Amino acid sequence: MKKIIFILLITTIACFSQWKSFSFKVGVYTPYNLKTGFVYGIDYGTYINENVAFIFGADLYYKSIRNDSYLTSAEKLGVKINTGQRLSEWVGWHLPITAKLKVEFPLPHSPIYPYAIGGIGYGVTRVSFETFNNAEDESEANSITYNGFVWQLGGGIFYKIGYNSNLVFEVIHNAADFEKEERYNTFSSLNSSGVMFRAGIDFAF
């Protein structure tokens, strides 16, 4: 009951706060049990006070690895055309959605100042692998999906470029160790945890 009251209080304060916060970030995610790939993130929320913001965030990691075989190269209509076959494709993505607190630490007379960020939420990871039988024009696909609790903790720096805008450089640890029950009283797990290295832009309005 106390947790529910606390969440409602924070949400109410956030909804009626004067200043809003929005940021968009792009970078690299290095998960422990997946392939390193690009990650895109959006944060939106409100300032509780001058230096503390309550925000909701969504991050999307995506990686595709294709195994292609190039067969021929020929000139056609004055340009070089390559012909090949796709043998297989691996695709993985991870989507954590979180509620976070961001605490800023302004430095006097400096355009650069640090911040800390952390929160909890829910995440989904899906991995698929598809092989192609080009002789019979068929394909075979297999996939796995895991979901569960996630938490994030990290920090970064703001570089002020305008009255209400900043460049953002951020490092965040994303904890996402998922487990699910299988048949015959067994279980399987997938550790999607990793570190995000990102840069972007932040607005207060």
mmCIF file with all atom_site columns, C-alpha atoms in Angstrom, residues 25-110:
data_model
loop_
_atom_site.group_PDB
_atom_site.id
_atom_site.type_symbol
_atom_site.label_atom_id
_atom_site.label_alt_id
_atom_site.label_comp_id
_atom_site.label_asym_id
_atom_site.label_entity_id
_atom_site.label_seq_id
_atom_site.pdbx_PDB_ins_code
_atom_site.Cartn_x
_atom_site.Cartn_y
_atom_site.Cartn_z
_atom_site.occupancy
_atom_site.B_iso_or_equiv
_atom_site.pdbx_formal_charge
_atom_site.auth_seq_id
_atom_site.auth_comp_id
_atom_site.auth_asym_id
_atom_site.auth_atom_id
_atom_site.pdbx_PDB_model_num
ATOM 1  C CA . LYS A 1 25  ? 19.548 9.337   -27.805 1.00 0.00 ? 25  LYS A CA 1
ATOM 2  C CA . VAL A 1 26  ? 21.379 6.999   -30.192 1.00 0.00 ? 26  VAL A CA 1
ATOM 3  C CA . GLY A 1 27  ? 24.297 4.735   -29.455 1.00 0.00 ? 27  GLY A CA 1
ATOM 4  C CA . VAL A 1 28  ? 25.669 1.238   -29.052 1.00 0.00 ? 28  VAL A CA 1
ATOM 5  C CA . TYR A 1 29  ? 24.429 -1.538  -26.762 1.00 0.00 ? 29  TYR A CA 1
ATOM 6  C CA . THR A 1 30  ? 26.838 -4.273  -25.664 1.00 0.00 ? 30  THR A CA 1
ATOM 7  C CA . PRO A 1 31  ? 24.671 -7.072  -24.208 1.00 0.00 ? 31  PRO A CA 1
ATOM 8  C CA . TYR A 1 32  ? 26.383 -9.979  -22.488 1.00 0.00 ? 32  TYR A CA 1
ATOM 9  C CA . ASN A 1 33  ? 24.607 -12.829 -24.338 1.00 0.00 ? 33  ASN A CA 1
ATOM 10 C CA . LEU A 1 34  ? 23.548 -11.096 -27.564 1.00 0.00 ? 34  LEU A CA 1
ATOM 11 C CA . LYS A 1 35  ? 25.371 -9.356  -30.397 1.00 0.00 ? 35  LYS A CA 1
ATOM 12 C CA . THR A 1 36  ? 26.557 -5.760  -30.055 1.00 0.00 ? 36  THR A CA 1
ATOM 13 C CA . GLY A 1 37  ? 24.221 -3.446  -31.951 1.00 0.00 ? 37  GLY A CA 1
ATOM 14 C CA . PHE A 1 38  ? 22.620 -0.028  -32.187 1.00 0.00 ? 38  PHE A CA 1
ATOM 15 C CA . VAL A 1 39  ? 20.263 1.268   -29.506 1.00 0.00 ? 39  VAL A CA 1
ATOM 16 C CA . TYR A 1 40  ? 17.767 4.123   -29.734 1.00 0.00 ? 40  TYR A CA 1
ATOM 17 C CA . GLY A 1 41  ? 16.171 5.780   -26.724 1.00 0.00 ? 41  GLY A CA 1
ATOM 18 C CA . ILE A 1 42  ? 13.454 8.300   -25.880 1.00 0.00 ? 42  ILE A CA 1
ATOM 19 C CA . ASP A 1 43  ? 12.813 9.837   -22.445 1.00 0.00 ? 43  ASP A CA 1
ATOM 20 C CA . TYR A 1 44  ? 9.865  12.061  -21.567 1.00 0.00 ? 44  TYR A CA 1
ATOM 21 C CA . GLY A 1 45  ? 8.803  13.414  -18.194 1.00 0.00 ? 45  GLY A CA 1
ATOM 22 C CA . THR A 1 46  ? 8.554  16.395  -15.895 1.00 0.00 ? 46  THR A CA 1
ATOM 23 C CA . TYR A 1 47  ? 10.768 18.170  -13.387 1.00 0.00 ? 47  TYR A CA 1
ATOM 24 C CA . ILE A 1 48  ? 9.811  17.601  -9.747  1.00 0.00 ? 48  ILE A CA 1
ATOM 25 C CA . ASN A 1 49  ? 12.100 20.447  -8.754  1.00 0.00 ? 49  ASN A CA 1
ATOM 26 C CA . GLU A 1 50  ? 14.885 22.438  -10.381 1.00 0.00 ? 50  GLU A CA 1
ATOM 27 C CA . ASN A 1 51  ? 17.319 19.512  -10.652 1.00 0.00 ? 51  ASN A CA 1
ATOM 28 C CA . VAL A 1 52  ? 15.212 16.328  -10.369 1.00 0.00 ? 52  VAL A CA 1
ATOM 29 C CA . ALA A 1 53  ? 13.058 14.917  -13.176 1.00 0.00 ? 53  ALA A CA 1
ATOM 30 C CA . PHE A 1 54  ? 10.627 11.983  -13.157 1.00 0.00 ? 54  PHE A CA 1
ATOM 31 C CA . ILE A 1 55  ? 10.656 10.427  -16.628 1.00 0.00 ? 55  ILE A CA 1
ATOM 32 C CA . PHE A 1 56  ? 9.347  7.507   -18.641 1.00 0.00 ? 56  PHE A CA 1
ATOM 33 C CA . GLY A 1 57  ? 11.791 5.942   -21.067 1.00 0.00 ? 57  GLY A CA 1
ATOM 34 C CA . ALA A 1 58  ? 11.841 3.408   -23.889 1.00 0.00 ? 58  ALA A CA 1
ATOM 35 C CA . ASP A 1 59  ? 14.981 1.961   -25.461 1.00 0.00 ? 59  ASP A CA 1
ATOM 36 C CA . LEU A 1 60  ? 15.172 -0.225  -28.555 1.00 0.00 ? 60  LEU A CA 1
ATOM 37 C CA . TYR A 1 61  ? 18.198 -2.398  -29.297 1.00 0.00 ? 61  TYR A CA 1
ATOM 38 C CA . TYR A 1 62  ? 18.214 -4.002  -32.755 1.00 0.00 ? 62  TYR A CA 1
ATOM 39 C CA . LYS A 1 63  ? 20.761 -6.141  -34.548 1.00 0.00 ? 63  LYS A CA 1
ATOM 40 C CA . SER A 1 64  ? 20.548 -8.027  -37.841 1.00 0.00 ? 64  SER A CA 1
ATOM 41 C CA . ILE A 1 65  ? 23.287 -10.300 -39.186 1.00 0.00 ? 65  ILE A CA 1
ATOM 42 C CA . ARG A 1 66  ? 22.913 -11.629 -42.730 1.00 0.00 ? 66  ARG A CA 1
ATOM 43 C CA . ASN A 1 67  ? 24.917 -14.406 -44.323 1.00 0.00 ? 67  ASN A CA 1
ATOM 44 C CA . ASP A 1 68  ? 25.023 -13.730 -48.069 1.00 0.00 ? 68  ASP A CA 1
ATOM 45 C CA . SER A 1 69  ? 26.798 -15.512 -50.881 1.00 0.00 ? 69  SER A CA 1
ATOM 46 C CA . TYR A 1 70  ? 27.744 -13.392 -53.897 1.00 0.00 ? 70  TYR A CA 1
ATOM 47 C CA . LEU A 1 71  ? 27.541 -15.349 -57.133 1.00 0.00 ? 71  LEU A CA 1
ATOM 48 C CA . THR A 1 72  ? 28.279 -13.164 -60.128 1.00 0.00 ? 72  THR A CA 1
ATOM 49 C CA . SER A 1 73  ? 29.181 -9.643  -61.140 1.00 0.00 ? 73  SER A CA 1
ATOM 50 C CA . ALA A 1 74  ? 28.241 -8.244  -64.532 1.00 0.00 ? 74  ALA A CA 1
ATOM 51 C CA . GLU A 1 75  ? 27.865 -4.931  -66.313 1.00 0.00 ? 75  GLU A CA 1
ATOM 52 C CA . LYS A 1 76  ? 24.315 -3.934  -67.196 1.00 0.00 ? 76  LYS A CA 1
ATOM 53 C CA . LEU A 1 77  ? 23.199 -0.628  -68.721 1.00 0.00 ? 77  LEU A CA 1
ATOM 54 C CA . GLY A 1 78  ? 26.616 0.821   -68.048 1.00 0.00 ? 78  GLY A CA 1
ATOM 55 C CA . VAL A 1 79  ? 26.732 -0.069  -64.331 1.00 0.00 ? 79  VAL A CA 1
ATOM 56 C CA . LYS A 1 80  ? 28.171 -2.974  -62.371 1.00 0.00 ? 80  LYS A CA 1
ATOM 57 C CA . ILE A 1 81  ? 25.487 -5.314  -60.979 1.00 0.00 ? 81  ILE A CA 1
ATOM 58 C CA . ASN A 1 82  ? 26.240 -7.916  -58.286 1.00 0.00 ? 82  ASN A CA 1
ATOM 59 C CA . THR A 1 83  ? 24.033 -10.992 -57.921 1.00 0.00 ? 83  THR A CA 1
ATOM 60 C CA . GLY A 1 84  ? 23.916 -13.069 -54.746 1.00 0.00 ? 84  GLY A CA 1
ATOM 61 C CA . GLN A 1 85  ? 21.898 -15.352 -52.488 1.00 0.00 ? 85  GLN A CA 1
ATOM 62 C CA . ARG A 1 86  ? 20.804 -14.925 -48.879 1.00 0.00 ? 86  ARG A CA 1
ATOM 63 C CA . LEU A 1 87  ? 21.682 -18.042 -46.890 1.00 0.00 ? 87  LEU A CA 1
ATOM 64 C CA . SER A 1 88  ? 20.539 -17.078 -43.386 1.00 0.00 ? 88  SER A CA 1
ATOM 65 C CA . GLU A 1 89  ? 19.602 -14.118 -41.204 1.00 0.00 ? 89  GLU A CA 1
ATOM 66 C CA . TRP A 1 90  ? 19.890 -13.599 -37.424 1.00 0.00 ? 90  TRP A CA 1
ATOM 67 C CA . VAL A 1 91  ? 17.739 -10.868 -35.860 1.00 0.00 ? 91  VAL A CA 1
ATOM 68 C CA . GLY A 1 92  ? 17.687 -9.810  -32.218 1.00 0.00 ? 92  GLY A CA 1
ATOM 69 C CA . TRP A 1 93  ? 15.930 -6.970  -30.432 1.00 0.00 ? 93  TRP A CA 1
ATOM 70 C CA . HIS A 1 94  ? 15.424 -5.879  -26.839 1.00 0.00 ? 94  HIS A CA 1
ATOM 71 C CA . LEU A 1 95  ? 12.881 -3.306  -25.628 1.00 0.00 ? 95  LEU A CA 1
ATOM 72 C CA . PRO A 1 96  ? 12.940 -2.084  -22.003 1.00 0.00 ? 96  PRO A CA 1
ATOM 73 C CA . ILE A 1 97  ? 10.277 0.412   -20.884 1.00 0.00 ? 97  ILE A CA 1
ATOM 74 C CA . THR A 1 98  ? 11.126 2.130   -17.601 1.00 0.00 ? 98  THR A CA 1
ATOM 75 C CA . ALA A 1 99  ? 10.142 4.780   -15.068 1.00 0.00 ? 99  ALA A CA 1
ATOM 76 C CA . LYS A 1 100 ? 13.226 6.696   -13.924 1.00 0.00 ? 100 LYS A CA 1
ATOM 77 C CA . LEU A 1 101 ? 14.522 9.529   -11.800 1.00 0.00 ? 101 LEU A CA 1
ATOM 78 C CA . LYS A 1 102 ? 17.153 11.860  -13.246 1.00 0.00 ? 102 LYS A CA 1
ATOM 79 C CA . VAL A 1 103 ? 19.167 14.014  -10.842 1.00 0.00 ? 103 VAL A CA 1
ATOM 80 C CA . GLU A 1 104 ? 21.250 16.859  -12.274 1.00 0.00 ? 104 GLU A CA 1
ATOM 81 C CA . PHE A 1 105 ? 24.290 18.443  -10.618 1.00 0.00 ? 105 PHE A CA 1
ATOM 82 C CA . PRO A 1 106 ? 24.766 21.943  -12.108 1.00 0.00 ? 106 PRO A CA 1
ATOM 83 C CA . LEU A 1 107 ? 28.225 23.497  -11.912 1.00 0.00 ? 107 LEU A CA 1
ATOM 84 C CA . PRO A 1 108 ? 28.518 27.278  -11.453 1.00 0.00 ? 108 PRO A CA 1
ATOM 85 C CA . HIS A 1 109 ? 29.469 29.176  -14.631 1.00 0.00 ? 109 HIS A CA 1
ATOM 86 C CA . SER A 1 110 ? 29.997 25.947  -16.612 1.00 0.00 ? 110 SER A CA 1
#
